[in-house]
Structures are given as C-alpha cells and as structure tokens.
PDB file of C-alpha atoms in Angstrom:
ATOM      1  CA  MET A 147     119.651 116.574  90.496  1.00 55.00           C
ATOM      2  CA  SER A 148     122.229 113.521  90.810  1.00 61.00           C
ATOM      3  CA  LYS A 149     121.612 111.430  94.116  1.00 59.00           C
ATOM      4  CA  SER A 150     124.746 112.354  95.190  1.00 68.00           C
ATOM      5  CA  SER A 151     123.953 116.187  95.457  1.00 79.00           C
ATOM      6  CA  VAL A 152     120.349 115.459  97.412  1.00 80.00           C
ATOM      7  CA  PRO A 153     120.681 117.057 100.960  1.00 87.00           C
ATOM      8  CA  GLU A 154     121.167 114.622 103.914  1.00 88.00           C
ATOM      9  CA  PHE A 155     121.864 115.259 107.119  1.00 90.00           C
ATOM     10  CA  GLN A 156     125.418 115.410 107.947  1.00 91.00           C
ATOM     11  CA  LYS A 157     126.509 115.243 104.671  1.00 93.00           C
ATOM     12  CA  LYS A 158     129.595 116.910 103.759  1.00 94.00           C
ATOM     13  CA  SER A 159     128.492 118.331 100.382  1.00 95.00           C
ATOM     14  CA  PHE A 160     125.429 118.961  98.586  1.00 92.00           C
ATOM     15  CA  ARG A 161     123.199 121.138  96.306  1.00 88.00           C
ATOM     16  CA  CYS A 162     122.524 124.048  98.566  1.00 90.00           C
ATOM     17  CA  PRO A 163     118.374 124.394  98.808  1.00 86.00           C
ATOM     18  CA  HIS A 164     118.991 127.993  98.866  1.00 86.00           C
ATOM     19  CA  CYS A 165     121.511 129.050  96.282  1.00 86.00           C
ATOM     20  CA  SER A 166     121.534 125.656  94.362  1.00 83.00           C
ATOM     21  CA  ALA A 167     125.258 125.553  94.091  1.00 89.00           C
ATOM     22  CA  PHE A 168     126.857 122.006  95.153  1.00 92.00           C
ATOM     23  CA  SER A 169     128.468 123.156  98.090  1.00 94.00           C
ATOM     24  CA  GLN A 170     130.113 122.296 101.050  1.00 96.00           C
ATOM     25  CA  MET A 171     128.674 122.375 104.282  1.00 96.00           C
ATOM     26  CA  GLN A 172     129.509 123.014 107.804  1.00 96.00           C
ATOM     27  CA  TRP A 173     127.515 121.488 110.713  1.00 94.00           C
ATOM     28  CA  ASP A 174     126.916 122.197 114.369  1.00 89.00           C
ATOM     29  CA  ALA A 175     124.250 121.643 116.781  1.00 84.00           C
ATOM     30  CA  MET A 176     121.789 124.511 118.418  1.00 77.00           C
ATOM     31  CA  LEU A 177     120.212 122.531 120.735  1.00 58.00           C
ATOM     32  CA  ALA A 178     121.596 119.636 122.924  1.00 48.00           C
ATOM     33  CA  SER A 179     119.979 116.352 123.182  1.00 44.00           C
ATOM     34  CA  VAL A 180     116.973 115.738 125.042  1.00 41.00           C
ATOM     35  CA  ASP A 181     118.076 112.397 126.774  1.00 46.00           C
ATOM     36  CA  SER A 182     121.711 114.053 127.565  1.00 43.00           C
ATOM     37  CA  ILE A 183     120.069 117.050 129.362  1.00 41.00           C
ATOM     38  CA  LYS A 184     117.139 115.378 131.233  1.00 44.00           C
ATOM     39  CA  THR A 185     116.061 118.753 132.881  1.00 43.00           C
ATOM     40  CA  SER A 186     113.093 120.753 132.467  1.00 40.00           C
ATOM     41  CA  ASN A 187     109.654 119.693 130.393  1.00 43.00           C
ATOM     42  CA  LEU A 188     110.392 122.607 128.581  1.00 40.00           C
ATOM     43  CA  ILE A 189     113.466 121.068 127.357  1.00 40.00           C
ATOM     44  CA  GLU A 190     111.418 118.138 126.215  1.00 42.00           C
ATOM     45  CA  MET A 191     109.247 120.518 124.532  1.00 41.00           C
ATOM     46  CA  LEU A 192     111.916 121.574 122.125  1.00 42.00           C
ATOM     47  CA  SER A 193     112.645 117.719 121.507  1.00 47.00           C
ATOM     48  CA  PRO A 194     114.026 116.944 118.667  1.00 55.00           C
ATOM     49  CA  SER A 195     117.674 118.248 118.662  1.00 80.00           C
ATOM     50  CA  VAL A 196     118.138 120.868 115.799  1.00 86.00           C
ATOM     51  CA  PHE A 197     121.200 121.071 113.645  1.00 90.00           C
ATOM     52  CA  ARG A 198     122.250 123.456 111.357  1.00 92.00           C
ATOM     53  CA  ALA A 199     124.261 123.268 108.011  1.00 94.00           C
ATOM     54  CA  ILE A 200     125.935 126.337 106.642  1.00 95.00           C
ATOM     55  CA  CYS A 201     126.412 126.588 102.974  1.00 96.00           C
ATOM     56  CA  ALA A 202     130.118 127.801 101.844  1.00 96.00           C
ATOM     57  CA  ALA A 203     128.947 129.297  98.592  1.00 95.00           C
ATOM     58  CA  CYS A 204     125.949 131.764  99.782  1.00 94.00           C
ATOM     59  CA  GLY A 205     125.886 131.404 103.781  1.00 94.00           C
ATOM     60  CA  ASP A 206     122.357 130.817 104.184  1.00 93.00           C
ATOM     61  CA  VAL A 207     121.609 127.982 106.448  1.00 92.00           C
ATOM     62  CA  SER A 208     119.382 125.147 106.356  1.00 91.00           C
ATOM     63  CA  LEU A 209     117.900 123.693 110.022  1.00 89.00           C
ATOM     64  CA  TRP A 210     117.752 119.716 110.304  1.00 89.00           C
ATOM     65  CA  LEU A 211     115.540 118.292 112.918  1.00 84.00           C
ATOM     66  CA  THR A 212     116.904 114.548 114.599  1.00 81.00           C
ATOM     67  CA  LYS A 213     114.897 112.466 116.551  1.00 75.00           C
ATOM     68  CA  SER A 214     116.286 110.030 119.317  1.00 69.00           C
ATOM     69  CA  ASP A 215     115.449 106.971 121.366  1.00 66.00           C
ATOM     70  CA  LYS A 216     115.112 106.547 124.722  1.00 62.00           C
ATOM     71  CA  ARG A 217     118.269 105.054 124.693  1.00 66.00           C
ATOM     72  CA  GLY A 218     120.033 108.315 123.026  1.00 59.00           C
ATOM     73  CA  GLY A 219     120.589 106.931 119.661  1.00 65.00           C
ATOM     74  CA  ARG A 220     119.339 108.931 116.548  1.00 66.00           C
ATOM     75  CA  THR A 221     116.768 107.435 114.880  1.00 69.00           C
ATOM     76  CA  GLY A 222     116.173 109.646 111.878  1.00 75.00           C
ATOM     77  CA  ALA A 223     117.205 113.131 110.606  1.00 82.00           C
ATOM     78  CA  SER A 224     115.002 115.387 108.253  1.00 81.00           C
ATOM     79  CA  MET A 225     115.215 119.223 106.975  1.00 84.00           C
ATOM     80  CA  ALA A 226     112.653 121.644 108.605  1.00 82.00           C
ATOM     81  CA  TYR A 227     114.138 124.507 106.741  1.00 84.00           C
ATOM     82  CA  PRO A 228     114.028 125.598 104.130  1.00 84.00           C
ATOM     83  CA  MET A 229     110.659 123.795 103.149  1.00 76.00           C
ATOM     84  CA  HIS A 230     110.432 124.311  99.640  1.00 72.00           C
ATOM     85  CA  ALA A 231     111.311 120.998  97.523  1.00 73.00           C
ATOM     86  CA  THR A 232     114.720 120.310  96.672  1.00 73.00           C
ATOM     87  CA  SER A 233     113.829 117.183  94.453  1.00 83.00           C
ATOM     88  CA  PRO A 234     114.650 117.627  90.684  1.00 86.00           C
ATOM     89  CA  LEU A 235     111.622 119.483  88.412  1.00 88.00           C
ATOM     90  CA  PRO A 236     110.161 117.224  86.022  1.00 92.00           C
ATOM     91  CA  SER A 237     111.805 116.368  82.884  1.00 93.00           C
ATOM     92  CA  GLY A 238     110.545 118.289  79.619  1.00 94.00           C
ATOM     93  CA  SER A 239     109.267 115.335  77.962  1.00 96.00           C
ATOM     94  CA  MET A 240     107.467 113.913  80.993  1.00 96.00           C
ATOM     95  CA  PRO A 241     103.854 113.059  79.478  1.00 96.00           C
ATOM     96  CA  ALA A 242     100.938 115.401  80.988  1.00 95.00           C
ATOM     97  CA  SER A 243      99.119 112.567  82.656  1.00 94.00           C
ATOM     98  CA  CYS A 244     102.306 111.942  84.666  1.00 95.00           C
ATOM     99  CA  ARG A 245     103.416 115.348  85.748  1.00 94.00           C
ATOM    100  CA  GLY A 246     100.490 116.499  87.872  1.00 93.00           C
ATOM    101  CA  ASP A 247     101.524 113.509  90.231  1.00 93.00           C
ATOM    102  CA  TYR A 248     105.056 114.042  90.099  1.00 94.00           C
ATOM    103  CA  LEU A 249     104.829 117.560  90.705  1.00 90.00           C
ATOM    104  CA  GLU A 250     102.423 116.854  93.581  1.00 90.00           C
ATOM    105  CA  ALA A 251     104.647 114.303  95.119  1.00 90.00           C
ATOM    106  CA  ARG A 252     107.352 117.133  94.888  1.00 88.00           C
ATOM    107  CA  ALA A 253     105.492 119.545  96.899  1.00 82.00           C
ATOM    108  CA  ILE A 254     104.542 117.221  99.571  1.00 84.00           C
ATOM    109  CA  GLU A 255     107.836 115.197  99.689  1.00 83.00           C
ATOM    110  CA  ARG A 256     109.075 117.167 102.733  1.00 77.00           C
ATOM    111  CA  ILE A 257     105.980 116.729 104.756  1.00 77.00           C
ATOM    112  CA  SER A 258     105.253 113.338 103.646  1.00 81.00           C
ATOM    113  CA  PRO A 259     107.380 111.030 102.230  1.00 82.00           C
ATOM    114  CA  ARG A 260     105.161 107.940 102.270  1.00 81.00           C
ATOM    115  CA  GLY A 261     102.731 110.318 100.360  1.00 86.00           C
ATOM    116  CA  ALA A 262     105.068 111.329  97.843  1.00 88.00           C
ATOM    117  CA  ALA A 263     106.526 107.761  97.869  1.00 87.00           C
ATOM    118  CA  ALA A 264     102.336 106.455  96.709  1.00 87.00           C
ATOM    119  CA  LEU A 265     102.142 109.461  94.372  1.00 90.00           C
ATOM    120  CA  LEU A 266     105.577 108.651  92.190  1.00 91.00           C
ATOM    121  CA  ARG A 267     104.483 104.829  92.163  1.00 88.00           C
ATOM    122  CA  LEU A 268     101.344 105.945  90.781  1.00 90.00           C
ATOM    123  CA  CYS A 269     103.689 107.989  88.002  1.00 93.00           C
ATOM    124  CA  ILE A 270     105.183 105.607  87.420  1.00 93.00           C
ATOM    125  CA  GLN A 271     102.639 103.148  86.451  1.00 91.00           C
ATOM    126  CA  LYS A 272     100.891 105.954  83.935  1.00 94.00           C
ATOM    127  CA  LEU A 273     104.225 106.563  82.647  1.00 95.00           C
ATOM    128  CA  LEU A 274     104.465 102.795  81.614  1.00 95.00           C
ATOM    129  CA  ILE A 275     100.959 102.747  80.144  1.00 95.00           C
ATOM    130  CA  GLU A 276     102.252 105.745  77.749  1.00 96.00           C
ATOM    131  CA  LEU A 277     104.909 103.414  77.132  1.00 96.00           C
ATOM    132  CA  GLY A 278     102.952 101.073  75.516  1.00 96.00           C
ATOM    133  CA  GLN A 279     102.773  99.055  78.370  1.00 95.00           C
ATOM    134  CA  LYS A 280      99.644  97.365  80.193  1.00 90.00           C
ATOM    135  CA  GLY A 281      99.995  99.449  83.460  1.00 85.00           C
ATOM    136  CA  ARG A 282      99.294  96.436  85.989  1.00 84.00           C
ATOM    137  CA  SER A 283     102.418  95.473  87.216  1.00 87.00           C
ATOM    138  CA  ILE A 284     105.441  97.827  87.415  1.00 88.00           C
ATOM    139  CA  ASP A 285     107.811  94.798  87.690  1.00 87.00           C
ATOM    140  CA  ASP A 286     106.613  93.042  84.446  1.00 91.00           C
ATOM    141  CA  ASP A 287     106.280  96.441  82.588  1.00 93.00           C
ATOM    142  CA  ILE A 288     110.024  97.341  83.481  1.00 93.00           C
ATOM    143  CA  GLY A 289     111.084  94.159  82.576  1.00 93.00           C
ATOM    144  CA  ALA A 290     109.494  94.209  79.167  1.00 95.00           C
ATOM    145  CA  LEU A 291     110.887  97.726  78.507  1.00 96.00           C
ATOM    146  CA  VAL A 292     114.263  96.044  79.575  1.00 96.00           C
ATOM    147  CA  ALA A 293     113.817  93.178  76.902  1.00 96.00           C
ATOM    148  CA  LYS A 294     113.152  95.708  74.475  1.00 95.00           C
ATOM    149  CA  LYS A 295     116.501  97.834  75.469  1.00 95.00           C
ATOM    150  CA  VAL A 296     113.960 100.820  75.615  1.00 95.00           C
ATOM    151  CA  ILE A 297     115.264 101.386  79.066  1.00 96.00           C
ATOM    152  CA  PRO A 298     118.833 100.198  80.743  1.00 96.00           C
ATOM    153  CA  THR A 299     118.953  97.308  83.346  1.00 95.00           C
ATOM    154  CA  SER A 300     120.329  99.504  85.707  1.00 94.00           C
ATOM    155  CA  ILE A 301     117.103 101.572  86.054  1.00 93.00           C
ATOM    156  CA  GLN A 302     115.355  98.066  86.587  1.00 91.00           C
ATOM    157  CA  GLU A 303     117.799  97.024  89.645  1.00 90.00           C
ATOM    158  CA  ALA A 304     117.471 100.784  91.055  1.00 88.00           C
ATOM    159  CA  LEU A 305     113.508 100.471  91.106  1.00 86.00           C
ATOM    160  CA  ASP A 306     114.529  96.961  92.810  1.00 82.00           C
ATOM    161  CA  VAL A 307     116.571  98.754  95.385  1.00 77.00           C
ATOM    162  CA  VAL A 308     114.005 100.956  96.475  1.00 75.00           C
ATOM    163  CA  ARG A 309     111.582  98.400  96.373  1.00 67.00           C
ATOM    164  CA  VAL A 310     109.065  99.643  93.597  1.00 71.00           C
ATOM    165  CA  VAL A 311     109.809  96.318  91.866  1.00 60.00           C
ATOM    166  CA  GLY A 312     111.388  93.078  92.955  1.00 54.00           C
ATOM    167  CA  ASN A 313     110.958  90.456  95.818  1.00 48.00           C
ATOM    168  CA  ASN A 314     112.954  92.432  99.039  1.00 45.00           C
ATOM    169  CA  SER A 315     111.890  92.317 102.460  1.00 41.00           C
ATOM    170  CA  LEU A 316     108.636  94.116 101.535  1.00 42.00           C
ATOM    171  CA  HIS A 317     105.946  93.028  99.136  1.00 48.00           C
ATOM    172  CA  PRO A 318     106.488  94.145  95.595  1.00 45.00           C
ATOM    173  CA  GLY A 319     105.215  97.614  94.731  1.00 50.00           C
ATOM    174  CA  GLU A 320     105.862  98.536  98.781  1.00 56.00           C
ATOM    175  CA  ILE A 321     108.379 101.335  99.124  1.00 58.00           C
ATOM    176  CA  ALA A 322     110.219 101.638 102.657  1.00 56.00           C
ATOM    177  CA  VAL A 323     110.588 105.488 103.461  1.00 58.00           C
ATOM    178  CA  ASP A 324     110.524 105.153 107.222  1.00 53.00           C
ATOM    179  CA  GLU A 325     113.835 103.842 107.449  1.00 46.00           C
ATOM    180  CA  GLU A 326     115.536 105.876 104.634  1.00 61.00           C
ATOM    181  CA  PRO A 327     113.705 108.757 103.727  1.00 66.00           C
ATOM    182  CA  SER A 328     116.369 109.450 100.911  1.00 71.00           C
ATOM    183  CA  MET A 329     114.826 106.751  99.099  1.00 79.00           C
ATOM    184  CA  VAL A 330     111.937 109.218  97.641  1.00 85.00           C
ATOM    185  CA  SER A 331     114.766 111.532  96.409  1.00 84.00           C
ATOM    186  CA  ALA A 332     116.295 109.080  94.104  1.00 86.00           C
ATOM    187  CA  LEU A 333     112.848 107.892  93.312  1.00 90.00           C
ATOM    188  CA  PHE A 334     112.442 111.236  91.740  1.00 93.00           C
ATOM    189  CA  ILE A 335     115.772 111.121  89.517  1.00 92.00           C
ATOM    190  CA  LEU A 336     114.685 107.419  88.707  1.00 93.00           C
ATOM    191  CA  VAL A 337     111.513 108.665  87.215  1.00 95.00           C
ATOM    192  CA  ASN A 338     113.159 111.452  85.000  1.00 95.00           C
ATOM    193  CA  GLN A 339     116.049 108.632  83.866  1.00 96.00           C
ATOM    194  CA  ILE A 340     113.136 106.725  82.937  1.00 96.00           C
ATOM    195  CA  VAL A 341     111.663 109.270  81.003  1.00 97.00           C
ATOM    196  CA  ASP A 342     115.128 110.428  79.452  1.00 97.00           C
ATOM    197  CA  TYR A 343     115.832 106.867  78.235  1.00 96.00           C
ATOM    198  CA  ALA A 344     112.319 106.101  76.642  1.00 96.00           C
ATOM    199  CA  ILE A 345     111.220 109.570  75.527  1.00 97.00           C
ATOM    200  CA  THR A 346     113.838 112.263  75.460  1.00 96.00           C
ATOM    201  CA  GLN A 347     116.942 110.586  73.774  1.00 95.00           C
ATOM    202  CA  PRO A 348     114.851 108.757  71.117  1.00 94.00           C
ATOM    203  CA  ASN A 349     113.003 112.016  70.169  1.00 94.00           C
ATOM    204  CA  ALA A 350     116.649 113.763  70.357  1.00 94.00           C
ATOM    205  CA  THR A 351     117.791 111.036  67.705  1.00 89.00           C
ATOM    206  CA  ALA A 352     114.452 110.861  65.556  1.00 89.00           C
ATOM    207  CA  ALA A 353     114.747 114.902  65.143  1.00 90.00           C
ATOM    208  CA  LEU A 354     118.442 114.422  64.342  1.00 87.00           C
ATOM    209  CA  TYR A 355     117.584 111.914  61.449  1.00 82.00           C
ATOM    210  CA  ALA A 356     114.826 114.017  60.158  1.00 84.00           C
ATOM    211  CA  SER A 357     117.576 116.934  60.072  1.00 87.00           C
ATOM    212  CA  LEU A 358     120.109 114.883  57.343  1.00 82.00           C
ATOM    213  CA  PRO A 359     119.296 115.544  53.598  1.00 85.00           C
ATOM    214  CA  GLU A 360     117.345 113.401  52.000  1.00 83.00           C
ATOM    215  CA  GLY A 361     120.237 111.883  50.047  1.00 81.00           C
ATOM    216  CA  ALA A 362     121.676 110.857  53.299  1.00 78.00           C
ATOM    217  CA  ARG A 363     118.926 109.495  54.551  1.00 74.00           C
ATOM    218  CA  ALA A 364     117.954 107.326  51.611  1.00 81.00           C
ATOM    219  CA  ALA A 365     121.325 106.016  52.018  1.00 78.00           C
ATOM    220  CA  VAL A 366     120.745 104.709  55.755  1.00 73.00           C
ATOM    221  CA  LYS A 367     117.360 103.220  54.403  1.00 76.00           C
ATOM    222  CA  LYS A 368     119.302 101.374  51.403  1.00 75.00           C
ATOM    223  CA  ARG A 369     121.889 100.272  53.959  1.00 76.00           C
ATOM    224  CA  ASP A 370     119.771  98.763  56.591  1.00 70.00           C
ATOM    225  CA  GLY A 371     117.780  97.471  53.803  1.00 70.00           C
ATOM    226  CA  GLN A 372     120.548  95.355  52.829  1.00 60.00           C
ATOM    227  CA  VAL A 373     121.809  94.445  56.156  1.00 53.00           C
ATOM    228  CA  LYS A 374     118.301  92.894  56.935  1.00 56.00           C
ATOM    229  CA  SER A 375     118.651  90.707  53.636  1.00 52.00           C
ATOM    230  CA  GLY A 376     121.465  89.717  54.169  1.00 52.00           C
TER     231      GLY A 376
END
C-alpha cells in the first residue's frame, strides 16, 4: 500500500478498509464538537467528536474520532472502525526473524502507534543484521547499505523523515508518532521497500540469470572478465 492510499482523516481518497478499493470518500460529522455545544456531562462523555467516511465504491463507512483542546482546536484524529489493520502485509521475501515483529506491529498499530513504531524499529534492526550489518546502529547500517548501493539514498532520507535515523529534533532512533500517527503507516511501507530493494529484486535477478542458457551465461562471464581486466 503506497503512502497516498493510506487512510487518513478527511483525505478525499484512500484505500477503503472494507473493500480495499482506492476510492473517493464522502465525509460528514456525526456528533458536533463538545466545545461548541457545552451543555451536559453526557455530551462530555460522548467526546471526542465522531466523523464518518463513506466509501464511494462499496458504500461502507469508517468511523473516525477527533480530539479537541480547550480552545476548540483539533489535536488529532484516528479511525475507530473498522479496527482491523490497514497497513500492508509483510513482503513475501521478508526474513522469518523480522516477520513476527512486523505482524505484531501491524496487529497493534491502531490501538498503540508508539508500540507499533517500536516493534518496526526492532524489525529494521533485525533486517539489517540479516543483510550482513552489525545491527548496533540503524543510522550506520543504513548508510553502509546505501554506500554499497544495496538500497537507494531515498530510503535513508525517508527513514530520516520518520526519525528512525539522522539528527532531527528528537534523538536518533526515536520515532515521533504522537504528533503524526501516519508516520507509522509510512514506516510499514519503508520496511517493505528495504526488503524489496535488498532481497526481492536481487533474488529475482539471480533467478533470471540462472534461467539463461549456459552459452549465454558463459558469454556474460567472458564479457565481465574482459571489462575487469581492461
């Protein structure tokens, strides 16, 4: 699932958590803001406000809760229904040592974005070890893979944006999900992209090369030998 298709509050289109179609969403409010009503304690109990997004493809709805500060400003929003995970499944090439952490993160992403982020960071550390790195510093290990052209610079830059690596306003390795829970959704995508660049694509290329006739492979080896000797 690309980042553009991840469900987000008041986004005009995203991948429906019911039918999985990338579809337009019609938004409306189901409960007015508590701060604008200011009546009984019952209303306060019903806080935060409830919005719904109606999928144009299947007609099913997703329910979203928003929280407001004392001044009436919205401080956050999260999907409360359906509760099943919306992030992508792990890549088929993901090592078994990482898959469990990824799936556990996916299972709790809706109820504990911070917990999911911590599990995904652990998943990345294990993945880097599988890729031959030391696993002590995500920053250093990612940099080494970029230098070896195992993964592109864009992956390193994206991980820096979600503050897994680099030197942003938080310490390296801390993931800021309180302000933007969508960071966690992006992190799921990035883990799969690392697997794709470092494992899936090289394996596919190796399988394709192995399927070539022996004569063609011999010609390639001869050519490569001439290039190196030249």
